[in-house]
């Protein structure tokens, strides 16, 4: 539709003359009455939604959204695609999923905050676990054995172990007898406990905080049923990421609300992080550049066969 210059000027004049109450209608809350939040399925879907529902409730109350909708997917790629298609406004990615989202959206990602664990650190690790009663004591013992990754877009469940195993001369495809994808960290741990695989890669922060510790706390697997036989170097923590095309004041408000959550809504905060976090701190894209390089290396290795 073609607009005459006079019409445009008249429209601008009308906007300038609006009273404050009417001008408030241009506020980002009015532009985005429904706030869509997505979380990668690092646990089973039901557990993910139950864990993060208090965060959705907090956003509704703290930021004044009319409606906050919480989403997850069958795999990590589903959340990445939702960000690319602008179906979600904020997503909790692993570092590798963030890196892929950055690439497929043409940089339409803004990492707002990362979590500090209970020790105040902002990193975690990939570990390879075996059953506690397994005869395998170190990585070399798993040569020719079975091994489960999590998901091709999981940082600690694929990108990091695949990269560092190759760097230390034990490429997964050649080292293990059989590999597969479990789909989630929960499923990876269960596959080892139940004997479907002899080992699996999962995330781990410290001796009391890991994917399998959460499962033990929920009575999904027996206490002390898994043992770590390999630990990766440090991985930057997972970012809560907004679309960069959202209004800057909206992104700033979301970041600030998350930083303030431990004091404004302590019970909700403890629920989503099992009481094993000191809070959120600001994040930036530069923190994840090493992960982007790992992804590119892994892709090059696959192409070269």
PDB file of C-alpha atoms in Angstrom:
ATOM      1  CA  UNK A   1       0.000   0.000   0.000  1.00  0.00           C
ATOM      2  CA  UNK A   2       1.381   3.434  -1.027  1.00  0.00           C
ATOM      3  CA  UNK A   3       1.267   6.238   1.543  1.00  0.00           C
ATOM      4  CA  UNK A   4       1.351   9.944   0.607  1.00  0.00           C
ATOM      5  CA  UNK A   5       3.946  12.077   2.396  1.00  0.00           C
ATOM      6  CA  UNK A   6       1.225  14.362   3.768  1.00  0.00           C
ATOM      7  CA  UNK A   7      -0.578  11.386   5.306  1.00  0.00           C
ATOM      8  CA  UNK A   8       2.608  10.148   6.951  1.00  0.00           C
ATOM      9  CA  UNK A   9       3.353  13.568   8.434  1.00  0.00           C
ATOM     10  CA  UNK A  10      -0.195  13.876   9.695  1.00  0.00           C
ATOM     11  CA  UNK A  11       0.075  10.470  11.331  1.00  0.00           C
ATOM     12  CA  UNK A  12       3.345  11.379  13.039  1.00  0.00           C
ATOM     13  CA  UNK A  13       1.822  14.596  14.332  1.00  0.00           C
ATOM     14  CA  UNK A  14      -1.128  12.678  15.733  1.00  0.00           C
ATOM     15  CA  UNK A  15       1.182  10.275  17.568  1.00  0.00           C
ATOM     16  CA  UNK A  16       3.180  13.185  19.000  1.00  0.00           C
ATOM     17  CA  UNK A  17      -0.033  14.686  20.344  1.00  0.00           C
ATOM     18  CA  UNK A  18      -1.180  11.525  22.129  1.00  0.00           C
ATOM     19  CA  UNK A  19      -1.648  11.868  25.875  1.00  0.00           C
ATOM     20  CA  UNK A  20       0.624   9.786  28.092  1.00  0.00           C
ATOM     21  CA  UNK A  21      -2.026   7.115  28.729  1.00  0.00           C
ATOM     22  CA  UNK A  22      -2.467   6.472  25.011  1.00  0.00           C
ATOM     23  CA  UNK A  23       1.253   6.589  24.272  1.00  0.00           C
ATOM     24  CA  UNK A  24       1.733   3.845  26.859  1.00  0.00           C
ATOM     25  CA  UNK A  25       0.026   1.508  24.422  1.00  0.00           C
ATOM     26  CA  UNK A  26       3.326   1.405  22.513  1.00  0.00           C
ATOM     27  CA  UNK A  27       5.037  -0.164  25.559  1.00  0.00           C
ATOM     28  CA  UNK A  28       6.653  -3.545  24.829  1.00  0.00           C
ATOM     29  CA  UNK A  29       4.202  -5.295  27.175  1.00  0.00           C
ATOM     30  CA  UNK A  30       1.402  -4.203  24.861  1.00  0.00           C
ATOM     31  CA  UNK A  31       3.361  -5.229  21.798  1.00  0.00           C
ATOM     32  CA  UNK A  32       4.130  -8.639  23.339  1.00  0.00           C
ATOM     33  CA  UNK A  33       1.205  -9.569  25.619  1.00  0.00           C
ATOM     34  CA  UNK A  34       2.056 -13.277  25.272  1.00  0.00           C
ATOM     35  CA  UNK A  35       5.587 -14.234  26.301  1.00  0.00           C
ATOM     36  CA  UNK A  36       6.811 -17.607  25.007  1.00  0.00           C
ATOM     37  CA  UNK A  37       9.598 -19.347  26.927  1.00  0.00           C
ATOM     38  CA  UNK A  38      11.253 -22.562  25.721  1.00  0.00           C
ATOM     39  CA  UNK A  39      13.612 -24.958  27.512  1.00  0.00           C
ATOM     40  CA  UNK A  40      15.787 -27.653  25.914  1.00  0.00           C
ATOM     41  CA  UNK A  41      14.756 -31.173  27.006  1.00  0.00           C
ATOM     42  CA  UNK A  42      17.806 -31.963  29.149  1.00  0.00           C
ATOM     43  CA  UNK A  43      15.396 -33.904  31.386  1.00  0.00           C
ATOM     44  CA  UNK A  44      12.240 -35.677  30.269  1.00  0.00           C
ATOM     45  CA  UNK A  45       9.565 -33.280  29.016  1.00  0.00           C
ATOM     46  CA  UNK A  46       7.276 -33.580  32.038  1.00  0.00           C
ATOM     47  CA  UNK A  47      10.163 -32.869  34.421  1.00  0.00           C
ATOM     48  CA  UNK A  48      11.280 -29.846  32.367  1.00  0.00           C
ATOM     49  CA  UNK A  49       7.817 -28.270  32.399  1.00  0.00           C
ATOM     50  CA  UNK A  50       7.324 -28.939  36.103  1.00  0.00           C
ATOM     51  CA  UNK A  51      10.736 -27.519  36.991  1.00  0.00           C
ATOM     52  CA  UNK A  52      10.353 -24.255  35.069  1.00  0.00           C
ATOM     53  CA  UNK A  53       6.663 -23.463  35.560  1.00  0.00           C
ATOM     54  CA  UNK A  54       7.491 -21.276  38.600  1.00  0.00           C
ATOM     55  CA  UNK A  55       9.747 -19.210  36.339  1.00  0.00           C
ATOM     56  CA  UNK A  56       6.857 -18.642  33.934  1.00  0.00           C
ATOM     57  CA  UNK A  57       4.691 -17.551  36.878  1.00  0.00           C
ATOM     58  CA  UNK A  58       7.447 -15.220  38.080  1.00  0.00           C
ATOM     59  CA  UNK A  59       7.750 -13.573  34.659  1.00  0.00           C
ATOM     60  CA  UNK A  60       4.011 -12.985  34.577  1.00  0.00           C
ATOM     61  CA  UNK A  61       4.032 -11.251  37.960  1.00  0.00           C
ATOM     62  CA  UNK A  62       7.378  -9.458  37.763  1.00  0.00           C
ATOM     63  CA  UNK A  63       7.136  -8.178  34.203  1.00  0.00           C
ATOM     64  CA  UNK A  64       3.402  -7.743  33.712  1.00  0.00           C
ATOM     65  CA  UNK A  65       2.878 -10.080  30.745  1.00  0.00           C
ATOM     66  CA  UNK A  66      -0.752 -10.971  30.158  1.00  0.00           C
ATOM     67  CA  UNK A  67       0.222 -14.583  29.491  1.00  0.00           C
ATOM     68  CA  UNK A  68       3.458 -16.574  29.755  1.00  0.00           C
ATOM     69  CA  UNK A  69       3.614 -19.895  27.931  1.00  0.00           C
ATOM     70  CA  UNK A  70       6.240 -22.517  28.681  1.00  0.00           C
ATOM     71  CA  UNK A  71       7.401 -24.914  25.956  1.00  0.00           C
ATOM     72  CA  UNK A  72       9.810 -27.771  25.410  1.00  0.00           C
ATOM     73  CA  UNK A  73      10.323 -30.187  22.508  1.00  0.00           C
ATOM     74  CA  UNK A  74      11.240 -33.758  21.681  1.00  0.00           C
ATOM     75  CA  UNK A  75      14.823 -32.735  20.934  1.00  0.00           C
ATOM     76  CA  UNK A  76      17.181 -29.773  21.061  1.00  0.00           C
ATOM     77  CA  UNK A  77      16.683 -29.029  17.360  1.00  0.00           C
ATOM     78  CA  UNK A  78      12.999 -28.292  18.022  1.00  0.00           C
ATOM     79  CA  UNK A  79      13.876 -25.394  20.343  1.00  0.00           C
ATOM     80  CA  UNK A  80      16.470 -24.061  17.897  1.00  0.00           C
ATOM     81  CA  UNK A  81      13.928 -24.132  15.078  1.00  0.00           C
ATOM     82  CA  UNK A  82      11.331 -22.395  17.273  1.00  0.00           C
ATOM     83  CA  UNK A  83      13.802 -19.572  17.875  1.00  0.00           C
ATOM     84  CA  UNK A  84      14.564 -19.339  14.136  1.00  0.00           C
ATOM     85  CA  UNK A  85      10.832 -19.200  13.336  1.00  0.00           C
ATOM     86  CA  UNK A  86      10.265 -16.552  16.054  1.00  0.00           C
ATOM     87  CA  UNK A  87       7.807 -18.785  17.879  1.00  0.00           C
ATOM     88  CA  UNK A  88       9.638 -18.274  21.172  1.00  0.00           C
ATOM     89  CA  UNK A  89      10.915 -15.085  22.793  1.00  0.00           C
ATOM     90  CA  UNK A  90      13.269 -16.538  25.399  1.00  0.00           C
ATOM     91  CA  UNK A  91      14.993 -19.925  25.390  1.00  0.00           C
ATOM     92  CA  UNK A  92      17.181 -21.822  27.821  1.00  0.00           C
ATOM     93  CA  UNK A  93      19.874 -23.322  25.606  1.00  0.00           C
ATOM     94  CA  UNK A  94      22.912 -25.390  26.284  1.00  0.00           C
ATOM     95  CA  UNK A  95      26.013 -23.606  24.941  1.00  0.00           C
ATOM     96  CA  UNK A  96      26.092 -25.724  21.771  1.00  0.00           C
ATOM     97  CA  UNK A  97      22.374 -25.283  21.137  1.00  0.00           C
ATOM     98  CA  UNK A  98      22.913 -21.536  21.594  1.00  0.00           C
ATOM     99  CA  UNK A  99      25.775 -21.590  19.088  1.00  0.00           C
ATOM    100  CA  UNK A 100      23.619 -23.394  16.517  1.00  0.00           C
ATOM    101  CA  UNK A 101      20.720 -21.023  17.135  1.00  0.00           C
ATOM    102  CA  UNK A 102      23.069 -18.078  16.592  1.00  0.00           C
ATOM    103  CA  UNK A 103      24.102 -19.503  13.231  1.00  0.00           C
ATOM    104  CA  UNK A 104      20.688 -20.567  11.913  1.00  0.00           C
ATOM    105  CA  UNK A 105      19.001 -17.303  12.967  1.00  0.00           C
ATOM    106  CA  UNK A 106      21.695 -15.151  11.409  1.00  0.00           C
ATOM    107  CA  UNK A 107      22.707 -13.813  14.814  1.00  0.00           C
ATOM    108  CA  UNK A 108      19.163 -13.095  16.056  1.00  0.00           C
ATOM    109  CA  UNK A 109      20.139 -14.212  19.570  1.00  0.00           C
ATOM    110  CA  UNK A 110      21.019 -12.261  22.700  1.00  0.00           C
ATOM    111  CA  UNK A 111      22.338 -14.312  25.644  1.00  0.00           C
ATOM    112  CA  UNK A 112      21.007 -12.493  28.692  1.00  0.00           C
ATOM    113  CA  UNK A 113      22.173 -14.403  31.765  1.00  0.00           C
ATOM    114  CA  UNK A 114      23.943 -17.556  32.888  1.00  0.00           C
ATOM    115  CA  UNK A 115      23.591 -19.384  36.178  1.00  0.00           C
ATOM    116  CA  UNK A 116      26.055 -19.427  39.046  1.00  0.00           C
ATOM    117  CA  UNK A 117      26.192 -22.760  40.862  1.00  0.00           C
ATOM    118  CA  UNK A 118      26.143 -23.077  44.648  1.00  0.00           C
ATOM    119  CA  UNK A 119      29.901 -22.423  44.714  1.00  0.00           C
ATOM    120  CA  UNK A 120      29.562 -19.236  42.692  1.00  0.00           C
ATOM    121  CA  UNK A 121      31.119 -20.664  39.525  1.00  0.00           C
ATOM    122  CA  UNK A 122      29.728 -20.199  36.013  1.00  0.00           C
ATOM    123  CA  UNK A 123      30.932 -23.363  34.320  1.00  0.00           C
ATOM    124  CA  UNK A 124      30.266 -27.093  34.250  1.00  0.00           C
ATOM    125  CA  UNK A 125      31.679 -30.253  32.667  1.00  0.00           C
ATOM    126  CA  UNK A 126      30.841 -33.156  30.444  1.00  0.00           C
ATOM    127  CA  UNK A 127      31.467 -36.487  32.147  1.00  0.00           C
ATOM    128  CA  UNK A 128      31.352 -40.084  31.013  1.00  0.00           C
ATOM    129  CA  UNK A 129      29.612 -42.341  33.526  1.00  0.00           C
ATOM    130  CA  UNK A 130      29.418 -46.085  34.017  1.00  0.00           C
ATOM    131  CA  UNK A 131      27.479 -48.183  36.502  1.00  0.00           C
ATOM    132  CA  UNK A 132      28.955 -48.048  39.980  1.00  0.00           C
ATOM    133  CA  UNK A 133      29.477 -51.831  39.889  1.00  0.00           C
ATOM    134  CA  UNK A 134      31.128 -51.742  36.443  1.00  0.00           C
ATOM    135  CA  UNK A 135      34.658 -53.164  36.136  1.00  0.00           C
ATOM    136  CA  UNK A 136      35.595 -50.153  33.965  1.00  0.00           C
ATOM    137  CA  UNK A 137      37.672 -47.673  35.972  1.00  0.00           C
ATOM    138  CA  UNK A 138      39.025 -45.288  33.322  1.00  0.00           C
ATOM    139  CA  UNK A 139      38.294 -44.194  29.766  1.00  0.00           C
ATOM    140  CA  UNK A 140      40.696 -46.673  28.173  1.00  0.00           C
ATOM    141  CA  UNK A 141      38.710 -49.528  29.738  1.00  0.00           C
ATOM    142  CA  UNK A 142      35.759 -48.529  27.510  1.00  0.00           C
ATOM    143  CA  UNK A 143      37.574 -49.193  24.240  1.00  0.00           C
ATOM    144  CA  UNK A 144      35.277 -51.325  22.075  1.00  0.00           C
ATOM    145  CA  UNK A 145      32.369 -50.927  24.532  1.00  0.00           C
ATOM    146  CA  UNK A 146      28.983 -49.258  24.051  1.00  0.00           C
ATOM    147  CA  UNK A 147      28.458 -45.537  24.607  1.00  0.00           C
ATOM    148  CA  UNK A 148      25.470 -43.165  24.560  1.00  0.00           C
ATOM    149  CA  UNK A 149      25.605 -39.516  23.539  1.00  0.00           C
ATOM    150  CA  UNK A 150      22.608 -37.322  24.456  1.00  0.00           C
ATOM    151  CA  UNK A 151      21.676 -35.299  21.363  1.00  0.00           C
ATOM    152  CA  UNK A 152      23.673 -33.877  18.424  1.00  0.00           C
ATOM    153  CA  UNK A 153      22.950 -30.360  19.758  1.00  0.00           C
ATOM    154  CA  UNK A 154      23.842 -31.111  23.382  1.00  0.00           C
ATOM    155  CA  UNK A 155      27.042 -29.467  24.591  1.00  0.00           C
ATOM    156  CA  UNK A 156      28.051 -31.832  27.382  1.00  0.00           C
ATOM    157  CA  UNK A 157      26.141 -34.720  25.822  1.00  0.00           C
ATOM    158  CA  UNK A 158      27.834 -34.598  22.415  1.00  0.00           C
ATOM    159  CA  UNK A 159      29.790 -31.563  21.197  1.00  0.00           C
ATOM    160  CA  UNK A 160      32.353 -31.372  24.000  1.00  0.00           C
ATOM    161  CA  UNK A 161      33.012 -35.106  24.533  1.00  0.00           C
ATOM    162  CA  UNK A 162      33.156 -35.736  20.783  1.00  0.00           C
ATOM    163  CA  UNK A 163      35.660 -32.878  20.357  1.00  0.00           C
ATOM    164  CA  UNK A 164      37.944 -33.710  23.279  1.00  0.00           C
ATOM    165  CA  UNK A 165      37.899 -37.463  22.646  1.00  0.00           C
ATOM    166  CA  UNK A 166      39.131 -36.710  19.139  1.00  0.00           C
ATOM    167  CA  UNK A 167      41.756 -34.268  20.438  1.00  0.00           C
ATOM    168  CA  UNK A 168      43.200 -36.864  22.802  1.00  0.00           C
ATOM    169  CA  UNK A 169      43.454 -39.485  20.064  1.00  0.00           C
ATOM    170  CA  UNK A 170      40.340 -41.505  20.891  1.00  0.00           C
ATOM    171  CA  UNK A 171      37.696 -40.481  18.289  1.00  0.00           C
ATOM    172  CA  UNK A 172      34.349 -41.825  19.486  1.00  0.00           C
ATOM    173  CA  UNK A 173      33.449 -43.500  16.182  1.00  0.00           C
ATOM    174  CA  UNK A 174      36.688 -45.506  16.265  1.00  0.00           C
ATOM    175  CA  UNK A 175      37.133 -45.913  20.018  1.00  0.00           C
ATOM    176  CA  UNK A 176      33.746 -47.282  21.084  1.00  0.00           C
ATOM    177  CA  UNK A 177      32.234 -50.482  19.750  1.00  0.00           C
ATOM    178  CA  UNK A 178      28.789 -48.888  19.329  1.00  0.00           C
ATOM    179  CA  UNK A 179      27.442 -45.390  19.926  1.00  0.00           C
ATOM    180  CA  UNK A 180      23.928 -43.971  19.922  1.00  0.00           C
ATOM    181  CA  UNK A 181      21.828 -41.007  21.078  1.00  0.00           C
ATOM    182  CA  UNK A 182      19.720 -41.297  24.220  1.00  0.00           C
ATOM    183  CA  UNK A 183      17.711 -38.103  23.569  1.00  0.00           C
ATOM    184  CA  UNK A 184      18.128 -36.507  27.015  1.00  0.00           C
ATOM    185  CA  UNK A 185      20.559 -36.567  29.935  1.00  0.00           C
ATOM    186  CA  UNK A 186      17.978 -38.471  31.985  1.00  0.00           C
ATOM    187  CA  UNK A 187      17.683 -41.119  29.299  1.00  0.00           C
ATOM    188  CA  UNK A 188      21.467 -41.361  28.992  1.00  0.00           C
ATOM    189  CA  UNK A 189      21.884 -42.060  32.695  1.00  0.00           C
ATOM    190  CA  UNK A 190      18.960 -44.509  32.680  1.00  0.00           C
ATOM    191  CA  UNK A 191      20.410 -46.349  29.693  1.00  0.00           C
ATOM    192  CA  UNK A 192      23.553 -47.056  31.720  1.00  0.00           C
ATOM    193  CA  UNK A 193      21.747 -47.993  34.929  1.00  0.00           C
ATOM    194  CA  UNK A 194      19.466 -50.340  32.965  1.00  0.00           C
ATOM    195  CA  UNK A 195      22.328 -51.894  30.983  1.00  0.00           C
ATOM    196  CA  UNK A 196      21.365 -50.671  27.496  1.00  0.00           C
ATOM    197  CA  UNK A 197      24.742 -48.935  27.225  1.00  0.00           C
ATOM    198  CA  UNK A 198      27.898 -49.452  29.230  1.00  0.00           C
ATOM    199  CA  UNK A 199      28.662 -45.721  29.380  1.00  0.00           C
ATOM    200  CA  UNK A 200      27.128 -42.339  28.579  1.00  0.00           C
ATOM    201  CA  UNK A 201      27.987 -38.642  28.483  1.00  0.00           C
ATOM    202  CA  UNK A 202      25.996 -36.336  30.804  1.00  0.00           C
ATOM    203  CA  UNK A 203      26.452 -32.929  32.488  1.00  0.00           C
ATOM    204  CA  UNK A 204      28.193 -32.509  35.842  1.00  0.00           C
ATOM    205  CA  UNK A 205      28.934 -29.407  37.974  1.00  0.00           C
ATOM    206  CA  UNK A 206      30.390 -30.880  41.147  1.00  0.00           C
ATOM    207  CA  UNK A 207      30.200 -33.901  43.438  1.00  0.00           C
ATOM    208  CA  UNK A 208      26.672 -32.969  44.542  1.00  0.00           C
ATOM    209  CA  UNK A 209      25.221 -31.310  41.447  1.00  0.00           C
ATOM    210  CA  UNK A 210      24.812 -33.149  38.152  1.00  0.00           C
ATOM    211  CA  UNK A 211      22.141 -34.551  35.888  1.00  0.00           C
ATOM    212  CA  UNK A 212      22.253 -37.902  37.659  1.00  0.00           C
ATOM    213  CA  UNK A 213      22.214 -36.330  41.133  1.00  0.00           C
ATOM    214  CA  UNK A 214      18.934 -34.679  40.148  1.00  0.00           C
ATOM    215  CA  UNK A 215      17.629 -38.086  39.086  1.00  0.00           C
ATOM    216  CA  UNK A 216      18.678 -39.612  42.395  1.00  0.00           C
ATOM    217  CA  UNK A 217      16.935 -36.784  44.244  1.00  0.00           C
ATOM    218  CA  UNK A 218      13.739 -37.613  42.302  1.00  0.00           C
ATOM    219  CA  UNK A 219      14.166 -41.364  42.985  1.00  0.00           C
ATOM    220  CA  UNK A 220      14.489 -42.114  39.266  1.00  0.00           C
ATOM    221  CA  UNK A 221      17.709 -44.058  39.784  1.00  0.00           C
ATOM    222  CA  UNK A 222      19.246 -45.536  42.940  1.00  0.00           C
ATOM    223  CA  UNK A 223      21.579 -43.375  45.034  1.00  0.00           C
ATOM    224  CA  UNK A 224      25.273 -43.838  44.076  1.00  0.00           C
ATOM    225  CA  UNK A 225      24.381 -46.022  41.088  1.00  0.00           C
ATOM    226  CA  UNK A 226      26.749 -44.253  38.650  1.00  0.00           C
ATOM    227  CA  UNK A 227      30.460 -43.495  38.645  1.00  0.00           C
ATOM    228  CA  UNK A 228      32.465 -40.940  36.629  1.00  0.00           C
ATOM    229  CA  UNK A 229      35.408 -42.232  34.565  1.00  0.00           C
ATOM    230  CA  UNK A 230      36.190 -39.167  32.403  1.00  0.00           C
ATOM    231  CA  UNK A 231      35.767 -35.421  32.912  1.00  0.00           C
ATOM    232  CA  UNK A 232      36.060 -32.713  30.282  1.00  0.00           C
ATOM    233  CA  UNK A 233      37.672 -29.285  30.646  1.00  0.00           C
ATOM    234  CA  UNK A 234      35.384 -26.461  31.770  1.00  0.00           C
ATOM    235  CA  UNK A 235      32.332 -25.514  29.710  1.00  0.00           C
ATOM    236  CA  UNK A 236      30.685 -22.061  29.994  1.00  0.00           C
ATOM    237  CA  UNK A 237      27.280 -22.233  31.670  1.00  0.00           C
ATOM    238  CA  UNK A 238      24.059 -22.459  29.635  1.00  0.00           C
ATOM    239  CA  UNK A 239      22.591 -19.103  28.555  1.00  0.00           C
ATOM    240  CA  UNK A 240      19.047 -17.836  28.818  1.00  0.00           C
ATOM    241  CA  UNK A 241      18.735 -16.298  25.372  1.00  0.00           C
ATOM    242  CA  UNK A 242      16.266 -13.760  23.973  1.00  0.00           C
ATOM    243  CA  UNK A 243      15.642 -12.947  20.340  1.00  0.00           C
ATOM    244  CA  UNK A 244      17.716  -9.916  19.404  1.00  0.00           C
ATOM    245  CA  UNK A 245      14.825  -8.479  17.399  1.00  0.00           C
ATOM    246  CA  UNK A 246      12.809  -7.973  20.602  1.00  0.00           C
ATOM    247  CA  UNK A 247      12.809  -4.395  21.931  1.00  0.00           C
ATOM    248  CA  UNK A 248      15.949  -3.556  23.903  1.00  0.00           C
ATOM    249  CA  UNK A 249      13.936  -2.353  26.940  1.00  0.00           C
ATOM    250  CA  UNK A 250      12.138  -5.702  26.978  1.00  0.00           C
ATOM    251  CA  UNK A 251      15.413  -7.651  26.907  1.00  0.00           C
ATOM    252  CA  UNK A 252      16.878  -5.429  29.601  1.00  0.00           C
ATOM    253  CA  UNK A 253      13.806  -5.975  31.794  1.00  0.00           C
ATOM    254  CA  UNK A 254      13.968  -9.762  31.393  1.00  0.00           C
ATOM    255  CA  UNK A 255      17.674  -9.803  32.283  1.00  0.00           C
ATOM    256  CA  UNK A 256      17.119  -7.655  35.355  1.00  0.00           C
ATOM    257  CA  UNK A 257      14.137  -9.717  36.505  1.00  0.00           C
ATOM    258  CA  UNK A 258      16.216 -12.902  36.339  1.00  0.00           C
ATOM    259  CA  UNK A 259      19.119 -11.319  38.212  1.00  0.00           C
ATOM    260  CA  UNK A 260      16.686 -10.161  40.928  1.00  0.00           C
ATOM    261  CA  UNK A 261      14.772 -13.458  41.136  1.00  0.00           C
ATOM    262  CA  UNK A 262      16.685 -14.946  44.127  1.00  0.00           C
ATOM    263  CA  UNK A 263      15.603 -12.010  46.299  1.00  0.00           C
ATOM    264  CA  UNK A 264      12.215 -11.200  44.732  1.00  0.00           C
ATOM    265  CA  UNK A 265      10.968 -14.808  44.503  1.00  0.00           C
ATOM    266  CA  UNK A 266      13.300 -17.052  46.534  1.00  0.00           C
ATOM    267  CA  UNK A 267      10.973 -20.065  46.718  1.00  0.00           C
ATOM    268  CA  UNK A 268      10.373 -20.092  42.974  1.00  0.00           C
ATOM    269  CA  UNK A 269      14.090 -19.663  42.374  1.00  0.00           C
ATOM    270  CA  UNK A 270      14.973 -22.593  44.634  1.00  0.00           C
ATOM    271  CA  UNK A 271      12.414 -24.775  42.868  1.00  0.00           C
ATOM    272  CA  UNK A 272      13.810 -24.331  39.370  1.00  0.00           C
ATOM    273  CA  UNK A 273      17.432 -24.874  40.443  1.00  0.00           C
ATOM    274  CA  UNK A 274      17.024 -27.319  43.340  1.00  0.00           C
ATOM    275  CA  UNK A 275      18.488 -24.753  45.734  1.00  0.00           C
ATOM    276  CA  UNK A 276      21.896 -25.356  44.084  1.00  0.00           C
ATOM    277  CA  UNK A 277      22.529 -21.919  42.613  1.00  0.00           C
ATOM    278  CA  UNK A 278      23.627 -18.502  43.792  1.00  0.00           C
ATOM    279  CA  UNK A 279      21.717 -16.738  41.049  1.00  0.00           C
ATOM    280  CA  UNK A 280      22.138 -15.333  37.557  1.00  0.00           C
ATOM    281  CA  UNK A 281      24.772 -12.999  36.129  1.00  0.00           C
ATOM    282  CA  UNK A 282      24.867 -11.182  32.769  1.00  0.00           C
ATOM    283  CA  UNK A 283      26.107 -13.119  29.750  1.00  0.00           C
ATOM    284  CA  UNK A 284      27.490 -12.272  26.310  1.00  0.00           C
ATOM    285  CA  UNK A 285      27.998 -13.940  22.939  1.00  0.00           C
ATOM    286  CA  UNK A 286      31.798 -13.934  23.289  1.00  0.00           C
ATOM    287  CA  UNK A 287      31.597 -16.513  26.087  1.00  0.00           C
ATOM    288  CA  UNK A 288      30.416 -19.121  23.591  1.00  0.00           C
ATOM    289  CA  UNK A 289      32.908 -18.580  20.778  1.00  0.00           C
ATOM    290  CA  UNK A 290      34.984 -21.632  21.855  1.00  0.00           C
ATOM    291  CA  UNK A 291      31.836 -23.784  21.564  1.00  0.00           C
ATOM    292  CA  UNK A 292      31.185 -22.453  18.062  1.00  0.00           C
ATOM    293  CA  UNK A 293      34.715 -23.484  17.112  1.00  0.00           C
ATOM    294  CA  UNK A 294      34.168 -26.984  18.543  1.00  0.00           C
ATOM    295  CA  UNK A 295      30.977 -27.357  16.516  1.00  0.00           C
ATOM    296  CA  UNK A 296      32.767 -26.328  13.348  1.00  0.00           C
ATOM    297  CA  UNK A 297      35.560 -28.803  14.077  1.00  0.00           C
ATOM    298  CA  UNK A 298      33.078 -31.642  14.643  1.00  0.00           C
ATOM    299  CA  UNK A 299      31.261 -30.767  11.423  1.00  0.00           C
ATOM    300  CA  UNK A 300      34.525 -30.764   9.471  1.00  0.00           C
ATOM    301  CA  UNK A 301      35.426 -34.175  10.881  1.00  0.00           C
ATOM    302  CA  UNK A 302      32.057 -35.620   9.824  1.00  0.00           C
ATOM    303  CA  UNK A 303      32.445 -34.231   6.307  1.00  0.00           C
ATOM    304  CA  UNK A 304      35.951 -35.708   6.004  1.00  0.00           C
ATOM    305  CA  UNK A 305      34.652 -39.124   7.079  1.00  0.00           C
TER     306      UNK A 305
END
